[in-house]
mmCIF file of C-alpha atoms and ligand atoms in Angstrom:
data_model
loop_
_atom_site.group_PDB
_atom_site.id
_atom_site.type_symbol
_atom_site.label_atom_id
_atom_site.label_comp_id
_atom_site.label_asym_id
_atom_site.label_seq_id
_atom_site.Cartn_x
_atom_site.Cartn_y
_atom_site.Cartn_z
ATOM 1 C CA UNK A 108 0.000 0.000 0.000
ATOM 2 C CA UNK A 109 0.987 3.606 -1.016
ATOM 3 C CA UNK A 110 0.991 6.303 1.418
ATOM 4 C CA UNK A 111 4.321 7.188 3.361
ATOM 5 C CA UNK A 112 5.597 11.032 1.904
ATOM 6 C CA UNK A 113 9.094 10.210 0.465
ATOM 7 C CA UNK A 114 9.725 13.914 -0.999
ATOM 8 C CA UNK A 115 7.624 16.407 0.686
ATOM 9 C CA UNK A 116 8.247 20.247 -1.433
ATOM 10 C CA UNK A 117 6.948 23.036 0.551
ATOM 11 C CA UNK A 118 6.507 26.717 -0.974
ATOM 12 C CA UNK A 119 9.687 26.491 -3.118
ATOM 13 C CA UNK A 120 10.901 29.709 -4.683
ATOM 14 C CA UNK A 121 13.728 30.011 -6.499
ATOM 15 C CA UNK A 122 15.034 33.529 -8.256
ATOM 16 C CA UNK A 123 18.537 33.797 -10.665
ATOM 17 C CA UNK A 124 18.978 37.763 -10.264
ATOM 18 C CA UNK A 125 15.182 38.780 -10.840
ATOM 19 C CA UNK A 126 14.098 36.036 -12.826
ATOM 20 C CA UNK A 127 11.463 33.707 -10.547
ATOM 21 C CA UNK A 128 12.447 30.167 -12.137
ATOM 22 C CA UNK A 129 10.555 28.555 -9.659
ATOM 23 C CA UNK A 130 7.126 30.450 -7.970
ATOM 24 C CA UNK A 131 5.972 28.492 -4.813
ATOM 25 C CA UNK A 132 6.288 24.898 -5.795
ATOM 26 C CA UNK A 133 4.458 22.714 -3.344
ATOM 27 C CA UNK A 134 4.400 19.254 -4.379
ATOM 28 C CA UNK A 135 5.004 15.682 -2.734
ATOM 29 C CA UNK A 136 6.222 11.669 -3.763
ATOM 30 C CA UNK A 137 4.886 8.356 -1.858
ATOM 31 C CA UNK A 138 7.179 5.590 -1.595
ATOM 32 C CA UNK A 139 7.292 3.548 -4.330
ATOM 33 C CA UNK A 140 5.598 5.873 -6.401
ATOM 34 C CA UNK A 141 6.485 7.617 -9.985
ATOM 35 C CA UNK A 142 5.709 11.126 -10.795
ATOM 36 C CA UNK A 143 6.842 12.939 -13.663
ATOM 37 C CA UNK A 144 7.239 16.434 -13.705
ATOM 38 C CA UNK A 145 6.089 17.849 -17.617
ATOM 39 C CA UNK A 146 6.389 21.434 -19.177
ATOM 40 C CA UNK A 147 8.133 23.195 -21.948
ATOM 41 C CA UNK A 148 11.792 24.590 -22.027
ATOM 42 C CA UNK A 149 12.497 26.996 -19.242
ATOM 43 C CA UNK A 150 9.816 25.761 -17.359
ATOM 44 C CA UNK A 151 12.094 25.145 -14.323
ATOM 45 C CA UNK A 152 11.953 21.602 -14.053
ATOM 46 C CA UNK A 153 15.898 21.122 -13.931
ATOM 47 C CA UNK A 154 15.867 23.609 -11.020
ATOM 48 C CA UNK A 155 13.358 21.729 -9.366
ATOM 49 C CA UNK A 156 15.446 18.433 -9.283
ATOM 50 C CA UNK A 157 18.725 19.932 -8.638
ATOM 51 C CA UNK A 158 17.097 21.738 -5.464
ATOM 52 C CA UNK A 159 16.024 17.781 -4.545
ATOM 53 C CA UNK A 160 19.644 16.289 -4.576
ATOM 54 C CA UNK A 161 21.225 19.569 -3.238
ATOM 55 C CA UNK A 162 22.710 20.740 -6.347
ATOM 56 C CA UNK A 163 21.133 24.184 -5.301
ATOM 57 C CA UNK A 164 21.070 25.509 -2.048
ATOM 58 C CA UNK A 165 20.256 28.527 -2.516
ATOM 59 C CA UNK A 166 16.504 29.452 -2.441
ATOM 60 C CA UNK A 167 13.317 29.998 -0.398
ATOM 61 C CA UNK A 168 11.284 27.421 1.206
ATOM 62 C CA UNK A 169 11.881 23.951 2.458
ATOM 63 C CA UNK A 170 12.326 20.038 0.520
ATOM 64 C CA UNK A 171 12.502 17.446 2.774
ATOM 65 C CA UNK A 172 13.318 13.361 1.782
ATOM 66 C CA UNK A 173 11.907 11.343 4.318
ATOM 67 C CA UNK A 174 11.248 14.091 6.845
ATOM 68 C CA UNK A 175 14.564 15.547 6.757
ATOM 69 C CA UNK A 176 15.838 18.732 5.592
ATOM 70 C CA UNK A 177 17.712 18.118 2.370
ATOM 71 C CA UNK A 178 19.946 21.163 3.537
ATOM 72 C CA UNK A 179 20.529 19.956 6.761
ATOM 73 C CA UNK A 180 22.501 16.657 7.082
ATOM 74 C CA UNK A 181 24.014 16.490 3.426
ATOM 75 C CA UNK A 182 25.844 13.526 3.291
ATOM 76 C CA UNK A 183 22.836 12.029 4.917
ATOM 77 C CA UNK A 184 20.444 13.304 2.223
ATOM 78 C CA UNK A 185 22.777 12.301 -0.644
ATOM 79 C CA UNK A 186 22.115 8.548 0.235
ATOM 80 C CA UNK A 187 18.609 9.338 0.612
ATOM 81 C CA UNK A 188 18.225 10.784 -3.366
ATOM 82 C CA UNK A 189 19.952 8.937 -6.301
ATOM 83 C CA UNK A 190 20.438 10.905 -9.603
ATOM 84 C CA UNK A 191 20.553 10.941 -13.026
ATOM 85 C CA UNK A 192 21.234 15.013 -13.934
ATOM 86 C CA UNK A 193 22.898 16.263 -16.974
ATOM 87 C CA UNK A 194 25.692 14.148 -18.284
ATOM 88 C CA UNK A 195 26.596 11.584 -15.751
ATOM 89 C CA UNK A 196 30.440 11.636 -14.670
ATOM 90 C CA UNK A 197 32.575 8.512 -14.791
ATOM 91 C CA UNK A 198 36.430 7.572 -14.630
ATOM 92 C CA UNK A 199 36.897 7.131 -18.419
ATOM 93 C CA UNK A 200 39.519 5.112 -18.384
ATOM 94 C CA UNK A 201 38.084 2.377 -16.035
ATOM 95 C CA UNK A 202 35.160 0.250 -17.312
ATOM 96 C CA UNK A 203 31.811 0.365 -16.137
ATOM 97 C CA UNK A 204 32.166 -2.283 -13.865
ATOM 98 C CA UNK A 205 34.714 -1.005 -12.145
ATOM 99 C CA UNK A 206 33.214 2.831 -12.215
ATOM 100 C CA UNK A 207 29.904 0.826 -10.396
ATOM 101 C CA UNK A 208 32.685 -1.216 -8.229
ATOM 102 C CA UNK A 209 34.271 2.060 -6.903
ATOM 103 C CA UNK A 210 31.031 3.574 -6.501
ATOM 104 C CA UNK A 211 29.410 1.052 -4.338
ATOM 105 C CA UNK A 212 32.984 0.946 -2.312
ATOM 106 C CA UNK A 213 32.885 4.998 -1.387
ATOM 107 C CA UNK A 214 28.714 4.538 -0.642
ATOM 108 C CA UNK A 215 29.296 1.596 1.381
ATOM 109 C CA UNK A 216 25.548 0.301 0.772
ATOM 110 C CA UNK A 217 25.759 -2.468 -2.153
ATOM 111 C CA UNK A 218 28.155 -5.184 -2.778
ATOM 112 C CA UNK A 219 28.915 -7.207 -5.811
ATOM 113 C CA UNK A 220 26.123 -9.306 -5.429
ATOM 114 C CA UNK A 221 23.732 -6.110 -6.328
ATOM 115 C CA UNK A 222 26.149 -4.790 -8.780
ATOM 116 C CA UNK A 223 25.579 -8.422 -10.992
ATOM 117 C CA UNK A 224 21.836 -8.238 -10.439
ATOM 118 C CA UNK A 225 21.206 -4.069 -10.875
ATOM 119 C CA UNK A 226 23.408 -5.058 -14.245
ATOM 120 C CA UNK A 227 21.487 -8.314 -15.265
ATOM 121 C CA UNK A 228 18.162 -5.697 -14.426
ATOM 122 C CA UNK A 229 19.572 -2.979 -16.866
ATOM 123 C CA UNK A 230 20.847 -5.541 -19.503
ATOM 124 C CA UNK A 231 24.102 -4.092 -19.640
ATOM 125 C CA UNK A 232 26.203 -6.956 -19.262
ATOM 126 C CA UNK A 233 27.838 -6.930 -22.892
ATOM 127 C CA UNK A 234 29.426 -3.869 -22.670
ATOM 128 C CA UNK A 235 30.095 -3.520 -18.833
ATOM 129 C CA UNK A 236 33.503 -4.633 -18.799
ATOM 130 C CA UNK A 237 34.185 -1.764 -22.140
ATOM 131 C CA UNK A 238 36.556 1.460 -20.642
ATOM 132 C CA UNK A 239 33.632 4.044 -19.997
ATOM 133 C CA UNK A 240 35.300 6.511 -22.181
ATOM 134 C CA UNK A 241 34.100 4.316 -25.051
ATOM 135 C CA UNK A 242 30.059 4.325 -24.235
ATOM 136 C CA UNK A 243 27.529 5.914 -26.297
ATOM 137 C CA UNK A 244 24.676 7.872 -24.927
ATOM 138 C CA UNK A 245 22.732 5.495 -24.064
ATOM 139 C CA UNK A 246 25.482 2.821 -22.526
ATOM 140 C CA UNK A 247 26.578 6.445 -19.928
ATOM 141 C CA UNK A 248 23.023 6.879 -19.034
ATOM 142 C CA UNK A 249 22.306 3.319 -18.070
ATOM 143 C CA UNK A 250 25.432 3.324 -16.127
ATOM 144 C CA UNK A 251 24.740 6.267 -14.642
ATOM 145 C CA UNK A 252 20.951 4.767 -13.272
ATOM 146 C CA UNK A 253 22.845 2.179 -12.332
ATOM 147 C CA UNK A 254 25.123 4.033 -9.882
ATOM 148 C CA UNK A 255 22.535 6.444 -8.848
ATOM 149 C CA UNK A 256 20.902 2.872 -7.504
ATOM 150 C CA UNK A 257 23.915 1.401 -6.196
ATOM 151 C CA UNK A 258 23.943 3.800 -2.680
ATOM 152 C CA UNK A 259 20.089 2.330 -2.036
ATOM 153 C CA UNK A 260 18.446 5.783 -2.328
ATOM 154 C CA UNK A 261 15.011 6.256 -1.359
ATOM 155 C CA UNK A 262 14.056 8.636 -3.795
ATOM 156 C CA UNK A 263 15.659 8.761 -7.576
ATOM 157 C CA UNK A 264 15.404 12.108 -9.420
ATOM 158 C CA UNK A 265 15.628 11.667 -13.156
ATOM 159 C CA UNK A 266 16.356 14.196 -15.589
ATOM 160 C CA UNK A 267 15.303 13.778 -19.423
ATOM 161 C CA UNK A 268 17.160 9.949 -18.430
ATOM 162 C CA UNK A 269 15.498 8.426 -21.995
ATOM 163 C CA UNK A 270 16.229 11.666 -24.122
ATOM 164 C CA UNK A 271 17.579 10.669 -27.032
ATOM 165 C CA UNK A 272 18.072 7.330 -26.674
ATOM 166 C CA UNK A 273 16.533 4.429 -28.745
ATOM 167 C CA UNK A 274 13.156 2.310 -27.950
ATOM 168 C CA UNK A 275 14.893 -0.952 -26.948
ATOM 169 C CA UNK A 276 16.681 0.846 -24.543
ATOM 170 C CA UNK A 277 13.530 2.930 -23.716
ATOM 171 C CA UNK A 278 11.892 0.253 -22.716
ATOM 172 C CA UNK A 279 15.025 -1.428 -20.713
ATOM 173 C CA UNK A 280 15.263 1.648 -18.387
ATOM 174 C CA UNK A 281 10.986 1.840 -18.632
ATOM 175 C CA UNK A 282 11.056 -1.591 -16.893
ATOM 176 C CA UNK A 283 14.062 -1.371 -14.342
ATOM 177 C CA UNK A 284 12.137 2.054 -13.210
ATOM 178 C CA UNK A 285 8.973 -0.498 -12.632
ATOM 179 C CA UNK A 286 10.967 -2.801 -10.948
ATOM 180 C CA UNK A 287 12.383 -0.035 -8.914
ATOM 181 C CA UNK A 288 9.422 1.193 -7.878
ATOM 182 C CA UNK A 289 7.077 -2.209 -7.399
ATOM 183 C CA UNK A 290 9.855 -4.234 -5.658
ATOM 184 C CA UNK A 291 12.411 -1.975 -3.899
ATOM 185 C CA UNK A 292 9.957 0.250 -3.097
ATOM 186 C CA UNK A 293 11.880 3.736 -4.306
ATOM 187 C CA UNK A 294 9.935 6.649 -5.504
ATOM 188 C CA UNK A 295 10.958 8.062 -8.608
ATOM 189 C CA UNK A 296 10.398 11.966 -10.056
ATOM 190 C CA UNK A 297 11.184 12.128 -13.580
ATOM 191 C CA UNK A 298 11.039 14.430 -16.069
ATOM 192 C CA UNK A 299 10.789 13.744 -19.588
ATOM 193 C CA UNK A 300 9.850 15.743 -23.121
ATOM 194 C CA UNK A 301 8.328 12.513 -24.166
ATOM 195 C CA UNK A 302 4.658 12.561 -22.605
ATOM 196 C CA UNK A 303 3.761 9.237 -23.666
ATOM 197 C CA UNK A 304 6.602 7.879 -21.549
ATOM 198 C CA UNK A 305 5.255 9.852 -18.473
ATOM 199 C CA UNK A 306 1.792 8.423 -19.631
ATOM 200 C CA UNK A 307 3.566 4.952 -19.371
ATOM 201 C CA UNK A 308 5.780 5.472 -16.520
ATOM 202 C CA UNK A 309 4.022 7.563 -13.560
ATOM 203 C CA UNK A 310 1.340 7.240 -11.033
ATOM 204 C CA UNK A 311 0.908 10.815 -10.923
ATOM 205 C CA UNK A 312 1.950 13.988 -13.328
ATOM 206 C CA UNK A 313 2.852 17.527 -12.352
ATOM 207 C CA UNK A 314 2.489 20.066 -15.039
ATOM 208 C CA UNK A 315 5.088 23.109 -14.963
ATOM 209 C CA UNK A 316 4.985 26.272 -16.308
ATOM 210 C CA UNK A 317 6.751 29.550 -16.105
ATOM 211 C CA UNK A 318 8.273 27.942 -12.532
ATOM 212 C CA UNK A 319 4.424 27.227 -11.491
ATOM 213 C CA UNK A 320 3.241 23.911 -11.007
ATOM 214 C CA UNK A 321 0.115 24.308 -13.157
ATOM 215 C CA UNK A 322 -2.215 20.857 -12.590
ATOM 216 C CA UNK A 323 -1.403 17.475 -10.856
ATOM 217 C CA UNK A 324 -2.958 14.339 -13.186
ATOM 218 C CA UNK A 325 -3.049 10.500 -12.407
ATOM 219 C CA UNK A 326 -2.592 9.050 -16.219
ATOM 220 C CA UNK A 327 -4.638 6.335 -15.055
ATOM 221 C CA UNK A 328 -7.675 8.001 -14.069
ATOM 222 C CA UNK A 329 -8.402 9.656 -17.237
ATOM 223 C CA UNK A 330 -9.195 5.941 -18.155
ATOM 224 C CA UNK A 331 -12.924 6.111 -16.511
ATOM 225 C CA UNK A 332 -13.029 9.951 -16.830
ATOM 226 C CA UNK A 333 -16.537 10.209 -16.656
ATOM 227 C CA UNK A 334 -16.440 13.866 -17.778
ATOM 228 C CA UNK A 335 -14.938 12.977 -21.022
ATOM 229 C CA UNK A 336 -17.039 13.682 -24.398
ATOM 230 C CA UNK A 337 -15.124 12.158 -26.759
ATOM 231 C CA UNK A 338 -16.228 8.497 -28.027
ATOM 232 C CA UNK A 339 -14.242 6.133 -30.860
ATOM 233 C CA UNK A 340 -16.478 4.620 -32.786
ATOM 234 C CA UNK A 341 -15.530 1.376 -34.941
ATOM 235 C CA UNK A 342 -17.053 1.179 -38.703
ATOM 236 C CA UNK A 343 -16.440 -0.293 -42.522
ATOM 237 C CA UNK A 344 -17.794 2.640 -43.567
ATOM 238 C CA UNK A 345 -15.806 5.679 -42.600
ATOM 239 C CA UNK A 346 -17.607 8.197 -45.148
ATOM 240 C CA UNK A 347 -20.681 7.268 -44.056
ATOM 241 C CA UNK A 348 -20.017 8.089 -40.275
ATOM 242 C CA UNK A 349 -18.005 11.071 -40.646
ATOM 243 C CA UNK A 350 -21.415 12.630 -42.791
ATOM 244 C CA UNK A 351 -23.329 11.812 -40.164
ATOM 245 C CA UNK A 352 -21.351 13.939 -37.563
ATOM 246 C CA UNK A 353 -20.547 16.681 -40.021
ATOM 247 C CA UNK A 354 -24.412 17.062 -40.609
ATOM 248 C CA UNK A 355 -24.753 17.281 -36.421
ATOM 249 C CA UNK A 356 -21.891 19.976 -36.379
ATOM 250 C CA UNK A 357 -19.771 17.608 -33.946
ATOM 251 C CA UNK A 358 -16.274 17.328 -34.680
ATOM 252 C CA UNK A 359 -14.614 14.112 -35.666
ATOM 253 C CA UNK A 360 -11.053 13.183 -36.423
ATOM 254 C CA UNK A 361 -9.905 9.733 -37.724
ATOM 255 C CA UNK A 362 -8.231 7.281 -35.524
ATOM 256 C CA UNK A 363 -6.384 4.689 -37.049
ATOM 257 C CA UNK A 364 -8.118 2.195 -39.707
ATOM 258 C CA UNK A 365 -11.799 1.985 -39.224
ATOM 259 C CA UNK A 366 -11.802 4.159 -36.318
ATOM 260 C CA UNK A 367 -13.483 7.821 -35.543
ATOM 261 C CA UNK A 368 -12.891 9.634 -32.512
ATOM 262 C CA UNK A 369 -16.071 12.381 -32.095
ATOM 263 C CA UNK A 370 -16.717 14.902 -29.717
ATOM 264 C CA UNK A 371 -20.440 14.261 -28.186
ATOM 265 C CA UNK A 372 -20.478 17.577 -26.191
ATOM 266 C CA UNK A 373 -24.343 17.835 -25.617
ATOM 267 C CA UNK A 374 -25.376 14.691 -27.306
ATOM 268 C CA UNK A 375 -25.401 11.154 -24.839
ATOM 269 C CA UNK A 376 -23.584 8.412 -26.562
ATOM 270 C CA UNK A 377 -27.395 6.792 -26.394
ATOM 271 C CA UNK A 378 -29.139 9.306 -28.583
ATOM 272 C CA UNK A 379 -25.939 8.905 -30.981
ATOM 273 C CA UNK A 380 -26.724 5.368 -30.928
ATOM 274 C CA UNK A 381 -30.160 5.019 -31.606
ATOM 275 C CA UNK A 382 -29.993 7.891 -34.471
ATOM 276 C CA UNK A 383 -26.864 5.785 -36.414
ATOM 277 C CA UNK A 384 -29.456 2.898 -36.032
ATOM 278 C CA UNK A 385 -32.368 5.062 -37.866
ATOM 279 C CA UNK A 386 -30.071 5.915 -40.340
ATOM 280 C CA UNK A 387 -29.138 2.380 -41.188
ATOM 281 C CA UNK A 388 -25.042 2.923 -40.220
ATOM 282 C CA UNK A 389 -23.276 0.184 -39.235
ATOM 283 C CA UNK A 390 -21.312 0.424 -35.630
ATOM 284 C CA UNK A 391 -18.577 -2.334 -35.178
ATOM 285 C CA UNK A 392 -18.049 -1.117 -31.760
ATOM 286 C CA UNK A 393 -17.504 2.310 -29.416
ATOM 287 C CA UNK A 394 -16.137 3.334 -26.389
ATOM 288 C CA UNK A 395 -14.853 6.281 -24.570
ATOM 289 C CA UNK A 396 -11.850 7.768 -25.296
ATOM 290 C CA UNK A 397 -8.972 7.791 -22.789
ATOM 291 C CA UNK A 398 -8.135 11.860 -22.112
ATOM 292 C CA UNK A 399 -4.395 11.398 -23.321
ATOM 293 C CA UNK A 400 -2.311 13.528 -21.108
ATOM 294 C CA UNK A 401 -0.645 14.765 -24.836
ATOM 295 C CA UNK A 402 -4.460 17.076 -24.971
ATOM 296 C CA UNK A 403 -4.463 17.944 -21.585
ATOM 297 C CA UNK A 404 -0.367 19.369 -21.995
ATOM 298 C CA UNK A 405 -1.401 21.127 -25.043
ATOM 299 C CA UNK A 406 -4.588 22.848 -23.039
ATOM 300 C CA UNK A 407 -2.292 23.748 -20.109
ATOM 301 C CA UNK A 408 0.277 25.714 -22.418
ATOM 302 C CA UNK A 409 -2.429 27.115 -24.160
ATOM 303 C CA UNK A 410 -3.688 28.589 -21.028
ATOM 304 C CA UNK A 411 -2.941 32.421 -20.341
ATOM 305 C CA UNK A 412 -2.003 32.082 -16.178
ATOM 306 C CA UNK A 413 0.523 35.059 -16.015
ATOM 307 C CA UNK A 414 -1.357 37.773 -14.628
HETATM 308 N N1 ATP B 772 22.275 29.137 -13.788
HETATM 309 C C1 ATP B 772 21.280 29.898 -14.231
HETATM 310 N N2 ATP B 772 21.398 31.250 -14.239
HETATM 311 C C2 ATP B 772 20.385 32.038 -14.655
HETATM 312 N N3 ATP B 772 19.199 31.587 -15.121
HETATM 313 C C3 ATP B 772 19.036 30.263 -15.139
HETATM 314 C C4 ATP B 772 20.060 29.345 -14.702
HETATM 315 N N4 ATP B 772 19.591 28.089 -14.841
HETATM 316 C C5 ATP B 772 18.343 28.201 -15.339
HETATM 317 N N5 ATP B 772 18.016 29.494 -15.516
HETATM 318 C C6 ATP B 772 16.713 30.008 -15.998
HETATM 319 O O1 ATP B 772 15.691 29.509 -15.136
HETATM 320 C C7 ATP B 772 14.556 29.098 -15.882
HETATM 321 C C8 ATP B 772 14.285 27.628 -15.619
HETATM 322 O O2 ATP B 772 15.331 26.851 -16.194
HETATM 323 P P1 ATP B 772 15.406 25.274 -16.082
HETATM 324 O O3 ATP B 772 16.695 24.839 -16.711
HETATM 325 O O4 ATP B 772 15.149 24.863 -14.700
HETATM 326 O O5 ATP B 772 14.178 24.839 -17.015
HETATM 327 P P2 ATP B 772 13.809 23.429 -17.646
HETATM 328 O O6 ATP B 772 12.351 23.275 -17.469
HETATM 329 O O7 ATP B 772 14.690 22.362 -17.087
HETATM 330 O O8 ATP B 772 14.138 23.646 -19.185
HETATM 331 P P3 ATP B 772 14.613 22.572 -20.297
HETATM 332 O O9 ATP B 772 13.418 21.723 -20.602
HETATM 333 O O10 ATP B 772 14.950 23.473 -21.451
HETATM 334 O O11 ATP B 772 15.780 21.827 -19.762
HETATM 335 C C9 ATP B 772 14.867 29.413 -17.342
HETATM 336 O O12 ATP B 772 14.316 30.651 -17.668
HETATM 337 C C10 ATP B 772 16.375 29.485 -17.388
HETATM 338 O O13 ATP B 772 16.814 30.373 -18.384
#
């Protein structure tokens, strides 16, 4: 069961001269949970997760991991919070294995045993043993979630960590975050460009913009969003349907072969029914259409909030 605060943010303001990159952030992370943090460039969500590990110090308000002050006991903190910020640092001339080897030495909290088994996890094992120097971007950031792990953090702050890289290896770091999460019980804040990787990834999503945290959605909720209006609706006859809206003034778009998504709005997906069935049009199937969090980003930046 979720419900013990991990990362608890508290009125968070951060300036750089007079610029506010961050205005009053207030947000928290259960244990085990995965949140992803979403806006555009500039948005401040770097900020954010440096002010988590302790990269910044400097700023108003409080972020505690676990109940403690991330500004007051910091080598206490750092084993709390595992990250994966900007370009992650190795000795180039050692291989992975060893880079992981040293790492887990000077954080004293895993041993070979979970070095073999974080790197069976990450499938990493054919190029381990290469010098580090040699990795591509995707080898360095799968080493680097690999020693963020290795010091047994309770909270891992990922930024951008699948930017770039290809789906296989998407979907590699997708699943160790799962396992992460499900079995070890870490939370996880992430922030990503790719929303349908938050969609994938997170519990719960905080939207940021201009240093504001905008709207807080569950991906999973907007499953049985009752509120929605839009329906798919399943048909050989694409033509046929799409007339039949257009002549009702409700917009449609097409949705993959023999699908149309339309926006009900006043209409109940009964009357719809029952006048496609008068007019002798076929319906292979409907149902509601999940709000994608894609629409609801789009809305958000849309949105005029600076006074
Ligand atoms: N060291 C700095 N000095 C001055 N301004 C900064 C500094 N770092 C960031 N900023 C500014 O603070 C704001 C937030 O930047 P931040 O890097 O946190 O955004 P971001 O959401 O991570 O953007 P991106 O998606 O482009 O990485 C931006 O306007 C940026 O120009």
């Amino acid at each position: 069961m979720i419900d013990k605060e991990v990362l608890r943010i508290n009125n968070v303001t951060k300036l750089y001269g007079n610029q506010k990159a961050l205005d009053n952030v207030t947000i928290s992370v259960k244990e085990g949970e995965v949140a992803g943090l979403i806006g555009p460039n500039g948005a401040g969500k770097s900020t954010l997760m440096k002010i988590i590990v302790g990269l910044i110090r400097n700023y108003e308000g409080n972020v505690f991991i676990e109940g403690e002050n991330v500004l007051s006991e910091t080598n206490k903190n750092k084993k709390r919070a595992g990250c994966v910020i900007e370009n992650p640092g190795f000795y180039p001339e050692l291989s992975g294995y060893d880079n992981l080897l040293y790492f887990s030495k000077i954080s004293g909290c895993s041993g070979k045993e979970d070095i073999d088994n974080i790197i069976n996890l990450l499938g990493i094992k054919d190029f381990v043993h290469k010098k580090a120097r040699k990795y591509s971007l995707g080898m360095k950031q799968r080493l680097g979630l690999a020693q963020a792990v290795l010091g047994n953090p309770k909270l891992l702050v990922l930024d951008e960590p699948t930017n770039g890289l290809d789906p296989n290896v998407i979907l590699n770091i997708r699943e160790f975050i799962k396992y992460l999460s499900e079995e070890k019980r870490i939370s996880v804040i992430i922030s990503s460009h790719i929303l349908t990787e938050i969609e994938l990834m997170c519990k719960k999503v905080f939207f940021i913009k201009n240093g504001i945290i905008v709207d807080e959605v569950r991906p999973a909720d907007n499953l049985q969003n009752p509120e929605g209006s839009c329906f798919v609706f399943e048909t050989d006859n694409i033509r046929e349907l799409k007339d039949f809206f257009k002549a009702k003034n409700i917009y449609t778009s097409i949705h993959g072969k023999g699908k149309v998504i339309a926006d009900l709005k006043e209409y109940s997906i009964r009357e719809i029914l029952s006048m496609l069935l008068e007019n002798n049009i076929n319906i292979l199937g409907t149902y509601r259409q999940k709000a994608s969090l894609e629409k609801r980003f789009i809305e958000i930046m849309e949105e005029n909030i600076i006074e």
